[in-house]
Coordinates of C-alpha atoms and ligand atoms in Angstrom, one line a residue:
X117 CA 37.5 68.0 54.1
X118 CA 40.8 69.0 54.5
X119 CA 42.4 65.4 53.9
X120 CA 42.7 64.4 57.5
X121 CA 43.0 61.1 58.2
X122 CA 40.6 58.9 61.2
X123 CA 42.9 59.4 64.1
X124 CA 43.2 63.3 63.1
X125 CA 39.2 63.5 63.0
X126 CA 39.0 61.7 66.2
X127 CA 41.7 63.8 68.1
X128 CA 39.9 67.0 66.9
X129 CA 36.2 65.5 67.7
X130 CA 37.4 64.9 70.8
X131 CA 38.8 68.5 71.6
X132 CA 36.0 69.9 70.0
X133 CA 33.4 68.0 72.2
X134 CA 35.5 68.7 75.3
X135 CA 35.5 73.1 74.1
X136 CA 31.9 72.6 74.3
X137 CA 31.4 71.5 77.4
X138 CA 33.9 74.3 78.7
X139 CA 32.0 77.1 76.5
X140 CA 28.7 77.5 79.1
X141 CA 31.0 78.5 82.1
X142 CA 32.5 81.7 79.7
X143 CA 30.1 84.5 80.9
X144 CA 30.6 83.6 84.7
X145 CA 34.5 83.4 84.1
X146 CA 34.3 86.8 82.3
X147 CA 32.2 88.7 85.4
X148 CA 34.6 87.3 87.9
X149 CA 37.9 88.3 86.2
X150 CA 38.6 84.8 84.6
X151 CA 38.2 83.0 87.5
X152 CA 35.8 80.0 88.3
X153 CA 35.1 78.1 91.6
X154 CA 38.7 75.8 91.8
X155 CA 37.2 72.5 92.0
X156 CA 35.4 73.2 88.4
X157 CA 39.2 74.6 87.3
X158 CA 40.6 71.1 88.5
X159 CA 37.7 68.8 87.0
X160 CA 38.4 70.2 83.8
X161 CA 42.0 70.0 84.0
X162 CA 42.1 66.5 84.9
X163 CA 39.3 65.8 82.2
X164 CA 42.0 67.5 79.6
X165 CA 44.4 65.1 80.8
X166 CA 42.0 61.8 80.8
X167 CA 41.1 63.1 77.3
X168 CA 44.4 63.0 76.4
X169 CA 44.0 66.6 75.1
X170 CA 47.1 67.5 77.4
X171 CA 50.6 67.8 76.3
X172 CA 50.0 66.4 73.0
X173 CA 53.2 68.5 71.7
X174 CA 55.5 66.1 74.0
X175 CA 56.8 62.7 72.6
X176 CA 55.6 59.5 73.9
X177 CA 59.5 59.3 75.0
X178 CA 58.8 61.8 77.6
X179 CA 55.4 60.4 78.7
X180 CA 53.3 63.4 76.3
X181 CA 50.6 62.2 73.5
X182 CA 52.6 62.5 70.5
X183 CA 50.7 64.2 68.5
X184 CA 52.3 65.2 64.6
X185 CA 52.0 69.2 64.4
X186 CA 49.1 68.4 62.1
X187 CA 46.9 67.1 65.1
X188 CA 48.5 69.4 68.2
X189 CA 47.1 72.2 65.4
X190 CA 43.8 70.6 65.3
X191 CA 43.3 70.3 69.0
X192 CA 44.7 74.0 69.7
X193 CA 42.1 75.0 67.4
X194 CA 39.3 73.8 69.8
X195 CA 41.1 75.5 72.5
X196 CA 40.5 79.0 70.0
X197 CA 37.0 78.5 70.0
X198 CA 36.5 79.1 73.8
X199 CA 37.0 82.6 75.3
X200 CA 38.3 83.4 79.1
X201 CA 41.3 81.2 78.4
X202 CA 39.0 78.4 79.7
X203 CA 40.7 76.0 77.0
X204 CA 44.0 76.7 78.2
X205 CA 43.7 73.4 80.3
X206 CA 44.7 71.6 77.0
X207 CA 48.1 72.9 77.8
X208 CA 51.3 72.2 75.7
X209 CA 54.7 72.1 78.1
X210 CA 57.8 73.1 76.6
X211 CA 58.4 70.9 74.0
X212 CA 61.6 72.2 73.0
X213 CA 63.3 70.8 76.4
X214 CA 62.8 67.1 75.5
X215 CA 66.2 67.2 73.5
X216 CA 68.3 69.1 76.5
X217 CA 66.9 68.6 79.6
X218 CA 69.1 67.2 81.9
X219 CA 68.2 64.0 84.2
X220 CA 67.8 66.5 86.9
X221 CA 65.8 68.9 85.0
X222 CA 63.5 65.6 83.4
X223 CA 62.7 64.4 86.7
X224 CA 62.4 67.9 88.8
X225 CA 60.1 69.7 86.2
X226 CA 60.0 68.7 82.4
X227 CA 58.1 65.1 83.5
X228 CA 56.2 66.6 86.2
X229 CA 55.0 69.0 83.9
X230 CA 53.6 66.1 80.9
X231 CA 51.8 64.6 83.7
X232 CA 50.2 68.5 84.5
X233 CA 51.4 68.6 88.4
X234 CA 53.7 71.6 87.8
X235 CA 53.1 74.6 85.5
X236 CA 56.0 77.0 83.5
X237 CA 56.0 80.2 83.4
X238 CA 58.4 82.6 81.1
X239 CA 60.1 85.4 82.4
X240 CA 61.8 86.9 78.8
X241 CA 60.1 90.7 77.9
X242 CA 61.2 93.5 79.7
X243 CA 60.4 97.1 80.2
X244 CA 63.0 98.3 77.6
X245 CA 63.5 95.1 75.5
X246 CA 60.0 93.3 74.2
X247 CA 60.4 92.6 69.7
X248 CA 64.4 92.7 70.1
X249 CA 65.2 90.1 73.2
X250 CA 69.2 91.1 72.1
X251 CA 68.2 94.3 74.6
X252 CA 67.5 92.4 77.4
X253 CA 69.5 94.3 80.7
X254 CA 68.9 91.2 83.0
X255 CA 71.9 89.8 84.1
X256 CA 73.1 86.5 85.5
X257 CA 76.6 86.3 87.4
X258 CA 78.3 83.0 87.6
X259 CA 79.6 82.7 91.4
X260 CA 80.9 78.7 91.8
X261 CA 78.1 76.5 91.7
X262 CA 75.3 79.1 91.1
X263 CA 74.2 82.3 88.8
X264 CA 73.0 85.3 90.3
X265 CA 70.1 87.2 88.6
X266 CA 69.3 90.3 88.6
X267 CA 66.5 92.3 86.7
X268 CA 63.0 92.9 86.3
X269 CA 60.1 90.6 84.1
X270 CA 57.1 92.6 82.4
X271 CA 54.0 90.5 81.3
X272 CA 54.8 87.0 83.1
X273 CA 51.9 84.9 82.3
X274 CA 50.9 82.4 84.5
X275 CA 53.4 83.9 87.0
X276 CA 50.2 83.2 89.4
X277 CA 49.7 79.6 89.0
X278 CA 53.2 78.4 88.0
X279 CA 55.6 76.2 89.8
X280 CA 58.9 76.9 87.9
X281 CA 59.7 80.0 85.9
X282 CA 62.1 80.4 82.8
X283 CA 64.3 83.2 82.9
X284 CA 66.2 84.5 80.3
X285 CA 69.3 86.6 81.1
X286 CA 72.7 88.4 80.0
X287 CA 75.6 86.8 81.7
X288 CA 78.0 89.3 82.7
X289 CA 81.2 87.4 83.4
X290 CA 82.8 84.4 82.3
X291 CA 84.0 83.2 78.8
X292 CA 80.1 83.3 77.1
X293 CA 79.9 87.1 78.9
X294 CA 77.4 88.8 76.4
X295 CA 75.6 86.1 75.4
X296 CA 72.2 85.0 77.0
X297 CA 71.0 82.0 79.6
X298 CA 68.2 80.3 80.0
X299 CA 67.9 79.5 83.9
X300 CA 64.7 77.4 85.6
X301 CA 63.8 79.0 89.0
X302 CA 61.3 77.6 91.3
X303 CA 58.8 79.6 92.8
X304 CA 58.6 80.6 95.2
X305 CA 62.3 81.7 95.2
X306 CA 64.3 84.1 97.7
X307 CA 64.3 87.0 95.9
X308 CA 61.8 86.8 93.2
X309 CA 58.8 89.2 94.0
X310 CA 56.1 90.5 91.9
X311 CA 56.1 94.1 91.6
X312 CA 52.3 94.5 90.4
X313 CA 50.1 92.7 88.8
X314 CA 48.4 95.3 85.9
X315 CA 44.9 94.6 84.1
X316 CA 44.7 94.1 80.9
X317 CA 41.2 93.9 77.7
X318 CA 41.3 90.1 78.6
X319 CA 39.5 88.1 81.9
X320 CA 41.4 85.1 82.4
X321 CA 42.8 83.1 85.5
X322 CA 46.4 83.5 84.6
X323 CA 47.8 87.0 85.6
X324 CA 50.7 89.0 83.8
X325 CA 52.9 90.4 86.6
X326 CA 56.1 92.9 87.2
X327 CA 58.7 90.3 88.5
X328 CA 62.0 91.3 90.1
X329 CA 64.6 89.2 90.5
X330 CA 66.6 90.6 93.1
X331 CA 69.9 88.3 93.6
X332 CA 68.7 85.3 93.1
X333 CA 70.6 82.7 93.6
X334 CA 70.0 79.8 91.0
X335 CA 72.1 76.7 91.0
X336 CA 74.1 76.1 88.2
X337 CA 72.2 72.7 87.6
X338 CA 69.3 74.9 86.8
X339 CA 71.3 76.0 83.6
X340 CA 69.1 74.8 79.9
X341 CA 71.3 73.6 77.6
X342 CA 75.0 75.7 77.4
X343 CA 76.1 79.2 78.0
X344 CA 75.3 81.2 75.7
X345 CA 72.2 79.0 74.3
X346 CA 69.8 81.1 75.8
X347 CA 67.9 82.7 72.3
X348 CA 68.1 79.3 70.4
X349 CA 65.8 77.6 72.9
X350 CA 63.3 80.9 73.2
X351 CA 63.5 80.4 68.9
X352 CA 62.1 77.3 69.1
X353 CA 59.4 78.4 71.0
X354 CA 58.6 81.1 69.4
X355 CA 58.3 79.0 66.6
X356 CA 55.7 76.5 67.9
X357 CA 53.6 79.1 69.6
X358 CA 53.4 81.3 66.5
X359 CA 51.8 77.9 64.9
X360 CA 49.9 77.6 68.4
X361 CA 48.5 81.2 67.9
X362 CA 47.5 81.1 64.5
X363 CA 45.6 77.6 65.3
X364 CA 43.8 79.3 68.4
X365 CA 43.1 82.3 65.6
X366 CA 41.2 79.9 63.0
X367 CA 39.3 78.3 66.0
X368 CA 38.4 81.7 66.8
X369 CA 37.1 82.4 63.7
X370 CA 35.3 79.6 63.5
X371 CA 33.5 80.3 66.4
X372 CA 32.9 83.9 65.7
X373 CA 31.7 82.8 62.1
X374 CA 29.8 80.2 63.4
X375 CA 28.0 82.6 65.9
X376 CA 27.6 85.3 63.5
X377 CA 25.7 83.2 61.0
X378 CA 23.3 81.8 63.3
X379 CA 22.5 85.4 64.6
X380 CA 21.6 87.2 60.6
X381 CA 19.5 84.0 60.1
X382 CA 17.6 84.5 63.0
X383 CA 17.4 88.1 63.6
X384 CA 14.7 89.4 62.0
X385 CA 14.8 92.8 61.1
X386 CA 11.8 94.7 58.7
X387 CA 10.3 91.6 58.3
X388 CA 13.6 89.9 56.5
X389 CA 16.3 87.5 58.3
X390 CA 19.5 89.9 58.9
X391 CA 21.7 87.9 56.2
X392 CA 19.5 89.1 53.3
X393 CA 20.6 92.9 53.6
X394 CA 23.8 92.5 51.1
X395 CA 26.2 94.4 53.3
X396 CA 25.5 92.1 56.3
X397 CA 26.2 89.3 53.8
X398 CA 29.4 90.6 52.7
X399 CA 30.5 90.5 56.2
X400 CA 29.6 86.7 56.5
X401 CA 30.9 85.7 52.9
X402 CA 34.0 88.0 53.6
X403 CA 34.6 86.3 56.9
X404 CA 34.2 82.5 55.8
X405 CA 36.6 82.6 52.8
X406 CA 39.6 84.4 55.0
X407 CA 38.7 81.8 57.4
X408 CA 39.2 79.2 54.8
X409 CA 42.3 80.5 53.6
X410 CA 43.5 80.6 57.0
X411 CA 43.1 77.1 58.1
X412 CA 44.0 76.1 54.8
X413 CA 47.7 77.9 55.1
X414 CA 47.7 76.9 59.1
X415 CA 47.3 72.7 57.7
X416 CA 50.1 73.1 55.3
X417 CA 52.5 74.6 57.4
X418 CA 51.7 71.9 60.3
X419 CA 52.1 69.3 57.5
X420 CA 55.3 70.8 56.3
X421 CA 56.3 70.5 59.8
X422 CA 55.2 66.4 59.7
X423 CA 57.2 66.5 56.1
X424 CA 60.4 67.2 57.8
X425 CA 60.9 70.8 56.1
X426 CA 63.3 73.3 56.9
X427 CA 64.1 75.0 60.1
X428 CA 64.6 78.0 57.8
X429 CA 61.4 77.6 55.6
X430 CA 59.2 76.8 58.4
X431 CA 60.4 79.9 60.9
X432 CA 59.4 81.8 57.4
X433 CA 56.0 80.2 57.3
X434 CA 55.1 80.2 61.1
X435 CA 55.2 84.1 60.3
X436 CA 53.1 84.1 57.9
X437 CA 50.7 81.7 59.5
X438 CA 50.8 83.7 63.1
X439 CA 50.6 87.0 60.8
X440 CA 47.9 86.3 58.7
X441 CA 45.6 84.1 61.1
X442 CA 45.5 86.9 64.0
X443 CA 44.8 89.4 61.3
X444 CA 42.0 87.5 59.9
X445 CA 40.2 87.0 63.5
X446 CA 40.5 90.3 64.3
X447 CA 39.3 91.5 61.1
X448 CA 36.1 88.7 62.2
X449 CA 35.8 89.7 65.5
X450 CA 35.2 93.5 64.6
X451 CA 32.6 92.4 62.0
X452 CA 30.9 89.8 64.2
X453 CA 30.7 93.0 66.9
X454 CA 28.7 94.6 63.9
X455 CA 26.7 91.9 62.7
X456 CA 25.2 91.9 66.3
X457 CA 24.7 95.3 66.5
X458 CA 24.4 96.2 69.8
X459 CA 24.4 92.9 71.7
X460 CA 27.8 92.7 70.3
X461 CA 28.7 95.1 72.3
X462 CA 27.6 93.0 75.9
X463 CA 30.5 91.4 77.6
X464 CA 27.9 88.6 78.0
X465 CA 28.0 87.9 73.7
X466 CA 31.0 85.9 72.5
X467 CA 31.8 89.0 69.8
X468 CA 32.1 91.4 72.3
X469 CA 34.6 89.0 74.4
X470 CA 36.6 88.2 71.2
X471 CA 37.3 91.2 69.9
X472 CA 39.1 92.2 73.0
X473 CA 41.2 88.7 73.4
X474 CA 42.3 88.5 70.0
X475 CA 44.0 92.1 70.0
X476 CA 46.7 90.3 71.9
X477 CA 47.2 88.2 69.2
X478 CA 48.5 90.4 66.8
X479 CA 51.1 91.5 69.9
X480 CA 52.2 88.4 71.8
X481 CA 54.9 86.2 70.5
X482 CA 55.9 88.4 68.2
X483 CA 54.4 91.5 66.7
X484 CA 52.3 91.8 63.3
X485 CA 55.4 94.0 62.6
X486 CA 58.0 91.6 63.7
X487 CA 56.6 89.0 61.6
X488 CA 56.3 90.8 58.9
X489 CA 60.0 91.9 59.5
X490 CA 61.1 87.9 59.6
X491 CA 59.0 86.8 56.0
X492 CA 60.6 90.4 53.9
X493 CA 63.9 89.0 55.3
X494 CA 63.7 85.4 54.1
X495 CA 62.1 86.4 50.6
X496 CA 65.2 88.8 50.3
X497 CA 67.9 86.3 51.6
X498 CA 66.6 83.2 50.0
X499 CA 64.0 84.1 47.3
X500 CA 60.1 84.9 47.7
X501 CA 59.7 80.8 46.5
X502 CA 62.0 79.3 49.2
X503 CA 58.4 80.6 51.6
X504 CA 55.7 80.5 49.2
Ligands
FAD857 C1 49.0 89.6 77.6 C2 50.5 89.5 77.4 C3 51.2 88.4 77.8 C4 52.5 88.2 77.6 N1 53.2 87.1 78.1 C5 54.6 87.1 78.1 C6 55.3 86.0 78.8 O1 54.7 85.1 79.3 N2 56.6 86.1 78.8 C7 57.3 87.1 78.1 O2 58.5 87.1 78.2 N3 56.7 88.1 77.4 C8 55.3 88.1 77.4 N4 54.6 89.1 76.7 C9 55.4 90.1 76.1 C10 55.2 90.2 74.6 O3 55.9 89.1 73.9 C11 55.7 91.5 74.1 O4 54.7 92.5 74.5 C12 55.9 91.6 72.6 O5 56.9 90.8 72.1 C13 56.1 93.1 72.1 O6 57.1 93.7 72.8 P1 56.9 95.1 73.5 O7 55.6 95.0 74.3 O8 58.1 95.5 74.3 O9 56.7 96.1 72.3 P2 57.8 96.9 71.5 O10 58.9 95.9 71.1 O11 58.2 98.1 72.3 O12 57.0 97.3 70.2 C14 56.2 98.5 70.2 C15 55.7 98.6 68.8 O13 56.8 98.9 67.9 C16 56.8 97.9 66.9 N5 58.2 97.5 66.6 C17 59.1 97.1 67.4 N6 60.3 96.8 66.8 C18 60.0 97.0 65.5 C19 60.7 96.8 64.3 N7 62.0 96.3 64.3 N8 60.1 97.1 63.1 C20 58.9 97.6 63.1 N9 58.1 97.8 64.2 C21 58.7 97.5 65.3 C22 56.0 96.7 67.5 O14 55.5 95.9 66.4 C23 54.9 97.4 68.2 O15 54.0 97.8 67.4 C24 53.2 89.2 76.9 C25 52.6 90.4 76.4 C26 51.2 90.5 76.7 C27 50.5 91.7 76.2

C-alpha cells in the first residue's frame, strides 16, 4: 500500500518494532510525570541510535541517516504511536543548520548533536509574542566581539535536558537594528535562569520553562547565519516540524484506531460485540477514512518534498498537512475516549492519554488558525491550484 519502496518498508518496520517495545513502559512514565528510571531513558536512546532511527533528517554529509522526507515521515510516524513522549528518542537535530553552520558551530554542537551527545533547545515564544514572532521584545546588543541578550523565553521545551539553546532576538543597534538573530548559547550560561517551570495536560521528561536571559553575553561566533537572518532559519523549521507533527498525528491515529477497534470487537455489551451498535460504528468507519486521507495527504507532501517542489508550494502544503492531521487525531482521540466509555477516561488507557497530548498539536508550531491564515494567503496570492 501506499507505493513505498523496500528500503521505505524496512526503515518504517524498523521504527515500528522499536515503538513497540517503548509502548509497555507508557503507564509508568505517565504516573511519574514522564519520567522513567535514567538507565532505561539511555538504553533506549542508544537503541534509537544503533537502529539508526536517530537523526534521519541530517545528510550523510553531516554524519545523519539521510533519510528522503518520505522515510523521516514514515519513522516520525512510529514515534506518534507512543504516548509520554517516550518516542522522542528518535530525535531529529536541526536540519536546517547543515547549510550554515560554521566550522565552529559543526564541530561545537551541530556534529555532536547527529551523534546524540548534546541536545537543542529553542528559546523563540514569548509572553507577548507567540503566532507573530515579528513581536518578539528580546533584544541582542552587539558590544565588539559579543551580543548581549536580554529578555524572557515562555514554553522552552527541553530546556531541562538540553546542552545548547537557540535564541531568537531583536538586535537593537548596528546596521541590521530591527531585524532578528539567531544566537546558540550553551547551558548553563551566566545569566540564563529559569524563572518557573509550569505543568501542563501532557507527562513527559522534557519540561517547558520561563527562561530569562539577563545580559548574556554570547560571542559573536555564536551568530547563525547573518544579521538579520534570524526568521528565515526559524521558517525552515517551522516548515519541517509542521510535516513532523502531522506525521506524529497519523501515527496517532493509527494507534488510537488501532486500539479502538480491538476494544468494540471485544467488549461485549447486551450480548453483542460493541462495533455492531451503528453509532459506535460510525465512530470507527468515521475515524479510519480521515485517517486515510491523512496519511494519504502527509505521503504526497513528503514526496513533493523528494520531487524537488517549491519552497512556496510546500510551506502552503505543510499547513495543510499540520492543519488537517492534528485536527483529524483530535477528532479520534475524543471518539476513541467514547468508544471506551469509561475506561477511556483512566489515565492508565491510551485514549485517555491521547486526547490530552494531541491538544498541543493543534497549538504548537503554529496554530490551527495560523495555518489556516498561511493556505487562504497562498490560494489568494497564487491561485487555490498552485496548493491543491
Ligand atoms: C507545550 C508547548 C511547547 C512549546 N515549545 C516551544 C519551544 O520549544 N520554543 C518556542 O519558542 N515556543 C514553544 N511553544 C510556543 C508555541 O509555539 C506557541 O504557544 C504558539 O505558537 C502560539 O503562540 P501563543 O501561545 O503566544 O498564542 P497566541 O499567539 O497569543 O494566540 C492565542 C490565540 O489567538 C489565535 N491567533 C493569534 N494570531 C491570530 C491571527 N493572526 N489570526 C487568527 N487567530 C490568531 C491563536 O490561533 C490562538 O488561538 C510551545 C508551546 C507549548 C504549549
Amino acid at each position: 500500500m501506499y507505493g513505498l519502496t523496500a528500503d521505505d518498508q524496512r526503515i518504517r518496520d524498523t521504527a515500528h518494532e522499536f515503538a513497540d517495545s517503548l509502548i509497555p513502559h507508557e503507564v509508568e512514565a505517565e504516573l511519574s510525570g514522564g519520567q522513567l528510571p535514567k538507565e532505561l531513558t539511555a538504553e533506549f536512546h542508544a537503541r534509537a541510535i544503533e537502529l539508526g532511527l536517530y537523526a534521519t533528517n541530517i545528510p550523510t554529509s553531516a554524519g545523519g541517516v539521510g533519510c528522503t522526507a518520505l522515510q523521516q515521515v514514515l519513522v516520525q510516524e512510529q514515534v506518534g504511536r507512543v504516548t509520554n513522549g517516550l518516542a522522542w528518542v528518535m530525535h531529529t537535530p536541526p536540519q536546517w543548520w547543515v547549510d550554515v553552520a560554521t566550522e565552529y558551530q559543526r564541530e561545537r554542537w551541530l556534529l555532536p548533536g547527529v551523534r546524540g551527545e548534546k541536545h537543542e533547545a529553542y528559546a523563540i515564544t514569548e509572553e507577548f509574542a507567540g503566532s507573530d514572532v515579528s513581536g518578539l521584545a528580546a533584544t541582542a546588543h552587539r558590544d565588539g566581539d559579543e551580543y548581549v541578550v536580554n529578555g524572557v523565553k515562555w514554553h522552552v521545551t527541553s530546556f531541562n535536558l538540553a546542552d545548547y539553546v537557540f535564541v531568537q532576538a531583536v538586535l537593537d543597534n548596528g546596521p541590521f537594528a530591527g531585524e532578528h538573530v539567531l544566537l546558540v548559547v550553551d547551558l548553563p550560561w551566566p545569566g540564563v535562569e529559569v524563572v518557573r517551570t509550569p505543568h501542563y495536560s501532557h507527562h513527559i521528561a522534557d519540561e517547558h520553562p520561563i527562561v530569562s536571559f539577563t545580559d548574556v553575553r554570547v560571542p559573536a561566533s555564536h551568530l547563525v547565519g547573518h544579521e538579520g537572518q534570524g526568521m528565515t532559519f526559524t521558517q525552515d523549521w517551522f516548515r519541517f516540524e509542521r510535516l513532523m507533527v502531522a506525521a506524529r498525528c497519523v501515527g496517532a491515529g493509527q494507534r488510537l484506531v488501532d486500539e479502538m477497534t480491538a476494544f468494540a470487537r471485544d467488549r461485549i455489551v447486551d450480548g453483542r460485540p460493541l462495533a455492531e451498535y451503528q453509532l459506535v460504528a460510525g465512530m470507527l468507519a468515521d475515524s479510519a477514512t480521515e485517517l486515510f486521507a491523512a496519511r494519504a495527504m502527509l505521503y504526497e507532501v513528503a514526496r513533493s518534498i523528494d520531487a524537488g517542489a517549491g519552497r512556496k508550494t510546500l510551506h502552503g502544503q505543510a499547513s495543510m498537512a499540520k492543519l488537517y492531521c492534528s485536527e483529524m487525531a483530535g477528532r479520534v482521540a475524543d471518539r476513541a475516549v467514547q468508544v471506551f466509555g469509561g475506561r477511556g477516561y483512566m489515565r492508565e488507557n491510551v485514549a485517555e492519554r491521547f486526547f490530552r497530548e494531541l491538544r498541543v498539536e493543534r497549538i504548537w508550531e503554529g496554530t490551527s488558525e495560523v495555518q489556516r491564515a498561511i493556505i487562504a494567503a497562498q490560494m489568494v496570492k497564487r491561485g487555490p491550484a498552485a496548493l491543491a
